[in-house]
Amino acid sequence: MIPFLNIAKINQRHESLLSNAFQEVFQSGWYILGSKVEQFEKEFANYCNVKHCIGVANGLDALILILEAYKEMGNLKNGDEVLVPSNTYIASILAITRAGLTPVLVEPDIHTYLLDPFKLKEKISPKTKALLPVHLYGKVCQMDAINTIAKENGLKVIEDCAQSHGALFHEKKCGSLGDAAGFSFYPGKNLGALGDAGAVTTNDDALAGTIKALRNYGSKIKYENLYCGFNSRLDELQAALLSVKLPFLDADNQYRRNVAQFYHNHIHNPHITLPCKKAEQISNSKDHVWHLFVVRVENREGFQQYLAKNGIQTVIHYPIPPHKQKAYSHFSSLSLPVSEKIHREVISLPISPVIESKDYETVCQVINAYQP
């Protein structure tokens, strides 16, 4: 079986370095908010070219804490609207509702699967206070157009970078393209921890200070609580492990681009819709880090079964759109045909920094032989 993603193999490349990092933390006796967290925060801030990185427990908390901090600072209040793509993973929307805000779902561009700036503009109302673009599957949104819309309307821009570690837009790293950004380091991400982990990046001093307090029970000084905060701290061990893996991220992303280019060059089945990108541009284009290589096919279930029978594991990201989830049943009557088509047809092919050439060559051969 060609695995969709071999996380163990990804981490085994760094086994000795990861083991040494574990021993350092273990021997230190300091396991919460210590030197390893501070080290990774500095390294990741430098990597993203921002002033601040605040390590938190996971990617969902990163987004929640940004929104909660803006509420504490008076930029947002309960009930304010946040515009978010309707085809994102549900965490983007959960963050908004958990913070007492109102998500407004915006249809994506069917070709890129990203937030459509033209549709975004149509959804702005007097209640709109923030935009939450999601760099889905590893590709950066049209941030110039999104930031222009935000500036014209006095809106905050919060990037969801859970899938786009290292992607660039006009030579600027994602995580530095808005007012703040949330990252996930879930093990399967391009930069993955060995457990849950997340971070916020920003150039806003006041926002960074507020989030640092909020993540730690609302406290800047021990036992003095400024806010009704959270317990959402990046683990000292996970920070140490992420510091080991960060220097390899760009090379891993380039390997993913090379695999994506091969798929584009060698998948020729007319029944398969490839990601919208000219094949000759992929390996040199830094705006996509190919966290996922997502194709569309009308008979997805049959296609997935065909691949499985031929020894190829795939994953569906994501089978049910957020507005059709039971958790958001009040959205179920919304007409979002583009999102529904995407969620009905998408399927993710194997791609990673450790997939071997014989495997992705086999994927192409098997797909080209597929007949619905």
mmCIF file of C-alpha atoms in Angstrom:
data_model
loop_
_atom_site.group_PDB
_atom_site.id
_atom_site.type_symbol
_atom_site.label_atom_id
_atom_site.label_comp_id
_atom_site.label_asym_id
_atom_site.label_seq_id
_atom_site.Cartn_x
_atom_site.Cartn_y
_atom_site.Cartn_z
ATOM 1 C CA MET A 1 0.000 0.000 0.000
ATOM 2 C CA ILE A 2 1.276 3.470 -0.897
ATOM 3 C CA PRO A 3 0.413 5.448 2.245
ATOM 4 C CA PHE A 4 -1.275 8.799 2.007
ATOM 5 C CA LEU A 5 1.171 10.200 4.587
ATOM 6 C CA ASN A 6 3.913 8.335 6.465
ATOM 7 C CA ILE A 7 4.393 10.539 9.537
ATOM 8 C CA ALA A 8 6.695 8.047 11.240
ATOM 9 C CA LYS A 9 9.050 8.056 8.245
ATOM 10 C CA ILE A 10 9.031 11.861 8.136
ATOM 11 C CA ASN A 11 10.165 12.031 11.752
ATOM 12 C CA GLN A 12 12.581 9.097 11.585
ATOM 13 C CA ARG A 13 14.838 11.195 9.341
ATOM 14 C CA HIS A 14 15.533 13.353 12.417
ATOM 15 C CA GLU A 15 15.493 10.602 15.040
ATOM 16 C CA SER A 16 18.838 11.371 16.673
ATOM 17 C CA LEU A 17 18.209 15.126 16.773
ATOM 18 C CA LEU A 18 14.707 14.635 18.157
ATOM 19 C CA SER A 19 16.012 12.214 20.776
ATOM 20 C CA ASN A 20 18.659 14.697 21.859
ATOM 21 C CA ALA A 21 16.024 17.432 22.118
ATOM 22 C CA PHE A 22 13.836 15.172 24.239
ATOM 23 C CA GLN A 23 16.731 14.415 26.576
ATOM 24 C CA GLU A 24 17.530 18.112 26.992
ATOM 25 C CA VAL A 25 13.968 18.881 28.041
ATOM 26 C CA PHE A 26 13.735 15.773 30.202
ATOM 27 C CA GLN A 27 16.967 16.513 32.035
ATOM 28 C CA SER A 28 16.117 20.194 32.524
ATOM 29 C CA GLY A 29 13.153 19.493 34.791
ATOM 30 C CA TRP A 30 11.359 22.533 33.292
ATOM 31 C CA TYR A 31 8.381 21.479 31.173
ATOM 32 C CA ILE A 32 6.047 24.492 30.805
ATOM 33 C CA LEU A 33 6.894 27.889 29.230
ATOM 34 C CA GLY A 34 10.646 27.550 29.478
ATOM 35 C CA SER A 35 13.684 28.260 27.338
ATOM 36 C CA LYS A 36 12.667 25.861 24.549
ATOM 37 C CA VAL A 37 9.388 27.688 23.985
ATOM 38 C CA GLU A 38 11.201 31.028 23.961
ATOM 39 C CA GLN A 39 13.761 29.634 21.523
ATOM 40 C CA PHE A 40 11.175 28.316 19.084
ATOM 41 C CA GLU A 41 9.113 31.497 19.312
ATOM 42 C CA LYS A 42 12.160 33.537 18.297
ATOM 43 C CA GLU A 43 13.105 31.119 15.522
ATOM 44 C CA PHE A 44 9.621 30.950 14.036
ATOM 45 C CA ALA A 45 9.132 34.728 14.291
ATOM 46 C CA ASN A 46 12.392 35.176 12.385
ATOM 47 C CA TYR A 47 11.345 32.560 9.854
ATOM 48 C CA CYS A 48 8.044 34.357 9.208
ATOM 49 C CA ASN A 49 9.761 37.767 9.371
ATOM 50 C CA VAL A 50 7.493 39.088 12.103
ATOM 51 C CA LYS A 51 8.153 40.655 15.485
ATOM 52 C CA HIS A 52 6.237 38.166 17.583
ATOM 53 C CA CYS A 53 5.453 34.465 17.740
ATOM 54 C CA ILE A 54 3.374 33.225 20.671
ATOM 55 C CA GLY A 55 3.303 29.465 21.148
ATOM 56 C CA VAL A 56 -0.087 28.003 22.063
ATOM 57 C CA ALA A 57 -1.607 24.562 22.504
ATOM 58 C CA ASN A 58 -2.994 24.038 18.985
ATOM 59 C CA GLY A 59 -4.127 25.771 15.802
ATOM 60 C CA LEU A 60 -7.747 26.213 16.863
ATOM 61 C CA ASP A 61 -6.641 27.955 20.055
ATOM 62 C CA ALA A 62 -4.348 30.193 18.016
ATOM 63 C CA LEU A 63 -7.337 31.600 16.118
ATOM 64 C CA ILE A 64 -9.557 31.782 19.201
ATOM 65 C CA LEU A 65 -6.894 33.667 21.159
ATOM 66 C CA ILE A 66 -6.417 36.218 18.379
ATOM 67 C CA LEU A 67 -10.146 36.930 18.330
ATOM 68 C CA GLU A 68 -10.422 36.988 22.136
ATOM 69 C CA ALA A 69 -7.451 39.336 22.365
ATOM 70 C CA TYR A 70 -9.067 41.723 19.901
ATOM 71 C CA LYS A 71 -12.174 41.660 22.075
ATOM 72 C CA GLU A 72 -10.137 42.497 25.177
ATOM 73 C CA MET A 73 -8.481 45.341 23.256
ATOM 74 C CA GLY A 74 -11.831 46.750 22.115
ATOM 75 C CA ASN A 75 -11.420 45.960 18.411
ATOM 76 C CA LEU A 76 -14.174 43.319 18.438
ATOM 77 C CA LYS A 77 -17.278 42.644 20.496
ATOM 78 C CA ASN A 78 -19.748 39.779 20.785
ATOM 79 C CA GLY A 79 -21.890 39.434 17.686
ATOM 80 C CA ASP A 80 -19.482 41.156 15.286
ATOM 81 C CA GLU A 81 -19.205 39.463 11.913
ATOM 82 C CA VAL A 82 -16.086 37.714 10.630
ATOM 83 C CA LEU A 83 -16.001 36.745 6.957
ATOM 84 C CA VAL A 84 -14.570 33.265 6.359
ATOM 85 C CA PRO A 85 -14.504 30.860 3.399
ATOM 86 C CA SER A 86 -17.387 28.422 3.335
ATOM 87 C CA ASN A 87 -15.244 25.451 2.230
ATOM 88 C CA THR A 88 -12.652 25.568 4.998
ATOM 89 C CA TYR A 89 -11.994 22.975 7.676
ATOM 90 C CA ILE A 90 -14.501 23.537 10.460
ATOM 91 C CA ALA A 91 -11.832 24.810 12.901
ATOM 92 C CA SER A 92 -11.733 28.177 11.114
ATOM 93 C CA ILE A 93 -15.422 28.640 11.850
ATOM 94 C CA LEU A 94 -15.318 27.092 15.323
ATOM 95 C CA ALA A 95 -12.810 29.750 16.360
ATOM 96 C CA ILE A 96 -15.228 32.500 15.384
ATOM 97 C CA THR A 97 -18.230 31.079 17.207
ATOM 98 C CA ARG A 98 -16.155 30.089 20.270
ATOM 99 C CA ALA A 99 -15.114 33.728 20.541
ATOM 100 C CA GLY A 100 -18.750 34.855 20.549
ATOM 101 C CA LEU A 101 -18.557 36.268 17.035
ATOM 102 C CA THR A 102 -20.686 35.611 13.960
ATOM 103 C CA PRO A 103 -19.196 33.762 10.977
ATOM 104 C CA VAL A 104 -20.336 34.882 7.546
ATOM 105 C CA LEU A 105 -19.599 32.178 4.986
ATOM 106 C CA VAL A 106 -18.165 33.289 1.646
ATOM 107 C CA GLU A 107 -18.014 31.041 -1.419
ATOM 108 C CA PRO A 108 -14.542 30.234 -2.798
ATOM 109 C CA ASP A 109 -13.119 30.425 -6.298
ATOM 110 C CA ILE A 110 -13.877 27.023 -7.858
ATOM 111 C CA HIS A 111 -10.470 26.982 -9.576
ATOM 112 C CA THR A 112 -8.242 27.759 -6.578
ATOM 113 C CA TYR A 113 -10.574 26.693 -3.717
ATOM 114 C CA LEU A 114 -9.530 29.908 -1.960
ATOM 115 C CA LEU A 115 -11.521 32.885 -0.711
ATOM 116 C CA ASP A 116 -12.865 34.837 -3.685
ATOM 117 C CA PRO A 117 -12.132 38.572 -3.123
ATOM 118 C CA PHE A 118 -15.046 39.606 -5.342
ATOM 119 C CA LYS A 119 -17.543 37.529 -3.374
ATOM 120 C CA LEU A 120 -15.857 38.662 -0.167
ATOM 121 C CA LYS A 121 -16.557 42.290 -0.960
ATOM 122 C CA GLU A 122 -20.243 41.548 -1.552
ATOM 123 C CA LYS A 123 -20.627 40.098 1.949
ATOM 124 C CA ILE A 124 -19.350 43.097 3.905
ATOM 125 C CA SER A 125 -21.963 44.728 6.134
ATOM 126 C CA PRO A 126 -21.863 47.371 8.874
ATOM 127 C CA LYS A 127 -21.385 44.497 11.348
ATOM 128 C CA THR A 128 -18.305 43.135 9.580
ATOM 129 C CA LYS A 129 -15.167 43.709 11.628
ATOM 130 C CA ALA A 130 -12.653 41.095 10.426
ATOM 131 C CA LEU A 131 -11.671 38.859 7.530
ATOM 132 C CA LEU A 132 -10.298 35.349 8.038
ATOM 133 C CA PRO A 133 -8.653 34.122 4.815
ATOM 134 C CA VAL A 134 -7.594 30.460 4.872
ATOM 135 C CA HIS A 135 -4.530 29.417 2.857
ATOM 136 C CA LEU A 136 -6.194 26.106 2.071
ATOM 137 C CA TYR A 137 -4.197 23.062 0.943
ATOM 138 C CA GLY A 138 -0.984 25.127 1.197
ATOM 139 C CA LYS A 139 -1.706 27.900 -1.326
ATOM 140 C CA VAL A 140 -1.705 31.551 -0.273
ATOM 141 C CA CYS A 141 -4.862 33.591 -0.868
ATOM 142 C CA GLN A 142 -4.904 36.744 -2.982
ATOM 143 C CA MET A 143 -3.701 38.810 -0.051
ATOM 144 C CA ASP A 144 -3.156 42.040 -1.980
ATOM 145 C CA ALA A 145 -6.839 42.193 -2.940
ATOM 146 C CA ILE A 146 -7.963 41.011 0.512
ATOM 147 C CA ASN A 147 -5.816 43.579 2.325
ATOM 148 C CA THR A 148 -7.073 46.337 0.027
ATOM 149 C CA ILE A 149 -10.677 45.428 0.845
ATOM 150 C CA ALA A 150 -9.817 45.333 4.544
ATOM 151 C CA LYS A 151 -8.125 48.733 4.461
ATOM 152 C CA GLU A 152 -11.029 50.309 2.594
ATOM 153 C CA ASN A 153 -13.465 49.024 5.222
ATOM 154 C CA GLY A 154 -11.372 49.270 8.403
ATOM 155 C CA LEU A 155 -11.271 45.502 8.967
ATOM 156 C CA LYS A 156 -8.785 43.255 10.734
ATOM 157 C CA VAL A 157 -7.163 40.506 8.652
ATOM 158 C CA ILE A 158 -6.450 37.215 10.426
ATOM 159 C CA GLU A 159 -4.661 34.559 8.383
ATOM 160 C CA ASP A 160 -5.396 30.875 8.922
ATOM 161 C CA CYS A 161 -1.982 29.389 8.122
ATOM 162 C CA ALA A 162 -2.659 25.879 9.423
ATOM 163 C CA GLN A 163 -1.782 24.353 6.038
ATOM 164 C CA SER A 164 0.656 26.864 4.566
ATOM 165 C CA HIS A 165 3.868 26.909 6.626
ATOM 166 C CA GLY A 166 6.560 28.540 4.523
ATOM 167 C CA ALA A 167 4.406 29.726 1.625
ATOM 168 C CA LEU A 168 5.226 33.148 0.192
ATOM 169 C CA PHE A 169 3.157 35.905 -1.378
ATOM 170 C CA HIS A 170 5.181 38.532 -3.221
ATOM 171 C CA GLU A 171 8.294 37.355 -1.337
ATOM 172 C CA LYS A 172 6.599 37.717 2.068
ATOM 173 C CA LYS A 173 5.942 34.675 4.226
ATOM 174 C CA CYS A 174 2.425 33.733 5.171
ATOM 175 C CA GLY A 175 1.937 34.677 8.791
ATOM 176 C CA SER A 176 3.165 38.186 8.000
ATOM 177 C CA LEU A 177 0.503 39.135 5.449
ATOM 178 C CA GLY A 178 -2.269 40.355 7.768
ATOM 179 C CA ASP A 179 -2.715 41.763 11.254
ATOM 180 C CA ALA A 180 -2.197 38.345 12.855
ATOM 181 C CA ALA A 181 -2.026 34.694 11.896
ATOM 182 C CA GLY A 182 -2.787 31.321 13.456
ATOM 183 C CA PHE A 183 -0.638 28.242 12.814
ATOM 184 C CA SER A 184 -1.217 24.594 13.600
ATOM 185 C CA PHE A 185 1.672 22.177 14.113
ATOM 186 C CA TYR A 186 -0.531 19.086 14.148
ATOM 187 C CA PRO A 187 1.706 16.092 13.287
ATOM 188 C CA GLY A 188 0.541 15.869 9.675
ATOM 189 C CA LYS A 189 1.302 19.516 8.835
ATOM 190 C CA ASN A 190 4.284 20.586 6.716
ATOM 191 C CA LEU A 191 5.917 21.572 10.008
ATOM 192 C CA GLY A 192 4.464 19.016 12.389
ATOM 193 C CA ALA A 193 5.026 18.439 16.077
ATOM 194 C CA LEU A 194 4.806 15.026 17.731
ATOM 195 C CA GLY A 195 1.498 15.989 19.280
ATOM 196 C CA ASP A 196 -0.756 19.045 19.260
ATOM 197 C CA ALA A 197 0.864 22.476 19.039
ATOM 198 C CA GLY A 198 0.163 25.898 17.563
ATOM 199 C CA ALA A 199 1.304 29.496 17.371
ATOM 200 C CA VAL A 200 0.213 33.054 16.667
ATOM 201 C CA THR A 201 2.370 35.434 14.635
ATOM 202 C CA THR A 202 1.947 39.205 14.515
ATOM 203 C CA ASN A 203 3.764 42.535 14.315
ATOM 204 C CA ASP A 204 1.318 44.112 16.783
ATOM 205 C CA ASP A 205 3.026 44.575 20.173
ATOM 206 C CA ALA A 206 -0.212 45.105 22.083
ATOM 207 C CA LEU A 207 -1.891 42.089 20.512
ATOM 208 C CA ALA A 208 1.115 39.869 21.257
ATOM 209 C CA GLY A 209 1.176 40.953 24.886
ATOM 210 C CA THR A 210 -2.527 40.324 25.310
ATOM 211 C CA ILE A 211 -2.315 36.846 23.759
ATOM 212 C CA LYS A 212 0.669 35.928 25.939
ATOM 213 C CA ALA A 213 -1.453 36.718 28.971
ATOM 214 C CA LEU A 214 -4.610 35.067 27.657
ATOM 215 C CA ARG A 215 -2.844 31.772 26.889
ATOM 216 C CA ASN A 216 -1.647 31.599 30.509
ATOM 217 C CA TYR A 217 -4.862 32.051 32.534
ATOM 218 C CA GLY A 218 -4.993 35.753 31.621
ATOM 219 C CA SER A 219 -1.846 36.388 33.624
ATOM 220 C CA LYS A 220 1.362 38.306 32.892
ATOM 221 C CA ILE A 221 2.560 38.054 36.486
ATOM 222 C CA LYS A 222 1.982 34.790 38.347
ATOM 223 C CA TYR A 223 -1.231 34.839 40.392
ATOM 224 C CA GLU A 224 -2.228 38.247 38.981
ATOM 225 C CA ASN A 225 -4.983 37.761 36.402
ATOM 226 C CA LEU A 226 -5.742 40.613 34.025
ATOM 227 C CA TYR A 227 -8.267 38.671 31.940
ATOM 228 C CA CYS A 228 -10.520 35.633 32.142
ATOM 229 C CA GLY A 229 -7.942 33.650 30.242
ATOM 230 C CA PHE A 230 -7.225 30.156 28.964
ATOM 231 C CA ASN A 231 -4.756 27.367 29.559
ATOM 232 C CA SER A 232 -3.296 27.135 26.059
ATOM 233 C CA ARG A 233 0.478 26.995 26.170
ATOM 234 C CA LEU A 234 2.869 25.475 23.670
ATOM 235 C CA ASP A 235 4.430 22.497 25.414
ATOM 236 C CA GLU A 236 8.152 22.830 26.180
ATOM 237 C CA LEU A 237 8.874 19.436 24.632
ATOM 238 C CA GLN A 238 6.925 20.136 21.437
ATOM 239 C CA ALA A 239 8.719 23.465 21.091
ATOM 240 C CA ALA A 240 12.090 21.705 21.292
ATOM 241 C CA LEU A 241 11.038 19.173 18.664
ATOM 242 C CA LEU A 242 9.723 21.900 16.351
ATOM 243 C CA SER A 243 13.051 23.731 16.633
ATOM 244 C CA VAL A 244 14.745 20.578 15.359
ATOM 245 C CA LYS A 245 12.433 20.311 12.346
ATOM 246 C CA LEU A 246 12.127 23.993 11.358
ATOM 247 C CA PRO A 247 15.474 24.189 9.480
ATOM 248 C CA PHE A 248 14.286 21.391 7.166
ATOM 249 C CA LEU A 249 10.930 22.986 6.294
ATOM 250 C CA ASP A 250 11.936 24.823 3.128
ATOM 251 C CA ALA A 251 13.642 21.760 1.643
ATOM 252 C CA ASP A 252 10.614 19.624 2.505
ATOM 253 C CA ASN A 253 8.314 22.158 0.856
ATOM 254 C CA GLN A 254 10.458 22.124 -2.281
ATOM 255 C CA TYR A 255 10.248 18.338 -2.411
ATOM 256 C CA ARG A 256 6.466 18.624 -2.196
ATOM 257 C CA ARG A 257 6.509 21.088 -5.109
ATOM 258 C CA ASN A 258 8.544 18.657 -7.176
ATOM 259 C CA VAL A 259 6.064 15.856 -6.484
ATOM 260 C CA ALA A 260 3.160 18.176 -7.336
ATOM 261 C CA GLN A 261 4.861 19.104 -10.607
ATOM 262 C CA PHE A 262 5.285 15.431 -11.473
ATOM 263 C CA TYR A 263 1.598 14.810 -10.826
ATOM 264 C CA HIS A 264 0.678 17.733 -13.064
ATOM 265 C CA ASN A 265 2.985 16.579 -15.832
ATOM 266 C CA HIS A 266 1.948 12.923 -15.768
ATOM 267 C CA ILE A 267 -1.748 12.717 -14.825
ATOM 268 C CA HIS A 268 -3.657 12.920 -18.096
ATOM 269 C CA ASN A 269 -6.995 11.339 -17.272
ATOM 270 C CA PRO A 270 -9.803 13.630 -18.551
ATOM 271 C CA HIS A 271 -12.071 12.489 -15.714
ATOM 272 C CA ILE A 272 -9.717 14.057 -13.130
ATOM 273 C CA THR A 273 -9.635 17.799 -12.429
ATOM 274 C CA LEU A 274 -6.147 18.802 -11.308
ATOM 275 C CA PRO A 275 -5.372 21.806 -9.081
ATOM 276 C CA CYS A 276 -5.433 25.018 -11.111
ATOM 277 C CA LYS A 277 -1.772 25.672 -11.797
ATOM 278 C CA LYS A 278 0.349 25.624 -14.926
ATOM 279 C CA ALA A 279 2.575 22.589 -14.525
ATOM 280 C CA GLU A 280 5.750 24.318 -15.603
ATOM 281 C CA GLN A 281 5.362 26.906 -12.814
ATOM 282 C CA ILE A 282 4.923 24.608 -9.838
ATOM 283 C CA SER A 283 8.489 23.788 -8.826
ATOM 284 C CA ASN A 284 9.518 27.454 -8.938
ATOM 285 C CA SER A 285 6.377 28.974 -7.453
ATOM 286 C CA LYS A 286 6.679 29.695 -3.734
ATOM 287 C CA ASP A 287 3.025 30.637 -3.149
ATOM 288 C CA HIS A 288 2.060 26.978 -2.716
ATOM 289 C CA VAL A 289 3.659 24.473 -0.348
ATOM 290 C CA TRP A 290 1.375 21.576 -1.357
ATOM 291 C CA HIS A 291 0.294 20.493 2.087
ATOM 292 C CA LEU A 292 -2.292 18.572 0.096
ATOM 293 C CA PHE A 293 -2.529 17.641 -3.578
ATOM 294 C CA VAL A 294 -6.274 17.749 -4.139
ATOM 295 C CA VAL A 295 -8.016 16.625 -7.305
ATOM 296 C CA ARG A 296 -11.711 16.529 -8.150
ATOM 297 C CA VAL A 297 -13.648 13.646 -9.636
ATOM 298 C CA GLU A 298 -17.396 13.211 -10.037
ATOM 299 C CA ASN A 299 -17.629 9.583 -8.881
ATOM 300 C CA ARG A 300 -15.368 10.099 -5.875
ATOM 301 C CA GLU A 301 -16.376 6.976 -3.969
ATOM 302 C CA GLY A 302 -15.776 4.743 -6.975
ATOM 303 C CA PHE A 303 -12.473 6.477 -7.699
ATOM 304 C CA GLN A 304 -11.293 6.079 -4.110
ATOM 305 C CA GLN A 305 -12.245 2.407 -4.087
ATOM 306 C CA TYR A 306 -10.404 1.905 -7.392
ATOM 307 C CA LEU A 307 -7.248 3.484 -5.971
ATOM 308 C CA ALA A 308 -7.483 1.435 -2.767
ATOM 309 C CA LYS A 309 -7.810 -1.794 -4.765
ATOM 310 C CA ASN A 310 -4.626 -0.772 -6.577
ATOM 311 C CA GLY A 311 -2.745 -0.153 -3.348
ATOM 312 C CA ILE A 312 -3.042 3.643 -3.096
ATOM 313 C CA GLN A 313 -4.331 5.276 0.084
ATOM 314 C CA THR A 314 -6.190 8.573 -0.237
ATOM 315 C CA VAL A 315 -8.009 10.940 2.126
ATOM 316 C CA ILE A 316 -11.011 13.208 1.576
ATOM 317 C CA HIS A 317 -10.484 16.783 2.804
ATOM 318 C CA TYR A 318 -13.348 17.316 3.627
ATOM 319 C CA PRO A 319 -16.455 15.221 2.938
ATOM 320 C CA ILE A 320 -19.028 17.506 4.599
ATOM 321 C CA PRO A 321 -19.046 21.305 4.217
ATOM 322 C CA PRO A 322 -19.293 23.265 7.483
ATOM 323 C CA HIS A 323 -22.790 24.565 6.737
ATOM 324 C CA LYS A 324 -24.044 20.984 6.459
ATOM 325 C CA GLN A 325 -22.554 19.877 9.784
ATOM 326 C CA LYS A 326 -24.939 19.163 12.648
ATOM 327 C CA ALA A 327 -22.951 21.596 14.807
ATOM 328 C CA TYR A 328 -24.028 24.413 12.468
ATOM 329 C CA SER A 329 -27.499 23.205 11.572
ATOM 330 C CA HIS A 330 -28.723 26.826 11.529
ATOM 331 C CA PHE A 331 -26.617 27.273 8.373
ATOM 332 C CA SER A 332 -28.116 24.247 6.616
ATOM 333 C CA SER A 333 -30.516 26.291 4.500
ATOM 334 C CA LEU A 334 -27.723 28.404 2.983
ATOM 335 C CA SER A 335 -27.213 28.091 -0.758
ATOM 336 C CA LEU A 336 -23.496 27.470 -1.262
ATOM 337 C CA PRO A 337 -23.313 25.416 -4.458
ATOM 338 C CA VAL A 338 -19.598 25.956 -5.113
ATOM 339 C CA SER A 339 -18.624 24.725 -1.660
ATOM 340 C CA GLU A 340 -20.984 21.781 -1.916
ATOM 341 C CA LYS A 341 -19.511 20.779 -5.284
ATOM 342 C CA ILE A 342 -15.973 20.991 -3.875
ATOM 343 C CA HIS A 343 -16.778 18.933 -0.798
ATOM 344 C CA ARG A 344 -18.616 16.389 -2.945
ATOM 345 C CA GLU A 345 -15.767 15.857 -5.422
ATOM 346 C CA VAL A 346 -12.370 16.499 -3.783
ATOM 347 C CA ILE A 347 -9.919 13.747 -2.914
ATOM 348 C CA SER A 348 -6.305 14.101 -1.772
ATOM 349 C CA LEU A 349 -3.498 12.064 -3.340
ATOM 350 C CA PRO A 350 -0.364 10.911 -1.488
ATOM 351 C CA ILE A 351 2.199 13.691 -1.141
ATOM 352 C CA SER A 352 4.919 14.239 1.438
ATOM 353 C CA PRO A 353 8.645 14.952 1.740
ATOM 354 C CA VAL A 354 9.325 11.208 1.982
ATOM 355 C CA ILE A 355 7.165 9.748 -0.777
ATOM 356 C CA GLU A 356 9.424 7.848 -3.164
ATOM 357 C CA SER A 357 9.519 8.410 -6.921
ATOM 358 C CA LYS A 358 8.406 4.852 -7.657
ATOM 359 C CA ASP A 359 5.296 5.498 -5.574
ATOM 360 C CA TYR A 360 4.203 8.773 -7.132
ATOM 361 C CA GLU A 361 4.957 7.327 -10.567
ATOM 362 C CA THR A 362 2.651 4.426 -9.733
ATOM 363 C CA VAL A 363 -0.052 6.850 -8.580
ATOM 364 C CA CYS A 364 0.015 8.536 -11.991
ATOM 365 C CA GLN A 365 -0.044 5.255 -13.896
ATOM 366 C CA VAL A 366 -2.994 3.918 -11.898
ATOM 367 C CA ILE A 367 -4.962 7.174 -12.220
ATOM 368 C CA ASN A 368 -4.405 7.344 -15.969
ATOM 369 C CA ALA A 369 -5.882 3.853 -16.294
ATOM 370 C CA TYR A 370 -9.017 4.771 -14.336
ATOM 371 C CA GLN A 371 -12.356 4.545 -16.120
ATOM 372 C CA PRO A 372 -15.553 5.567 -14.250
#
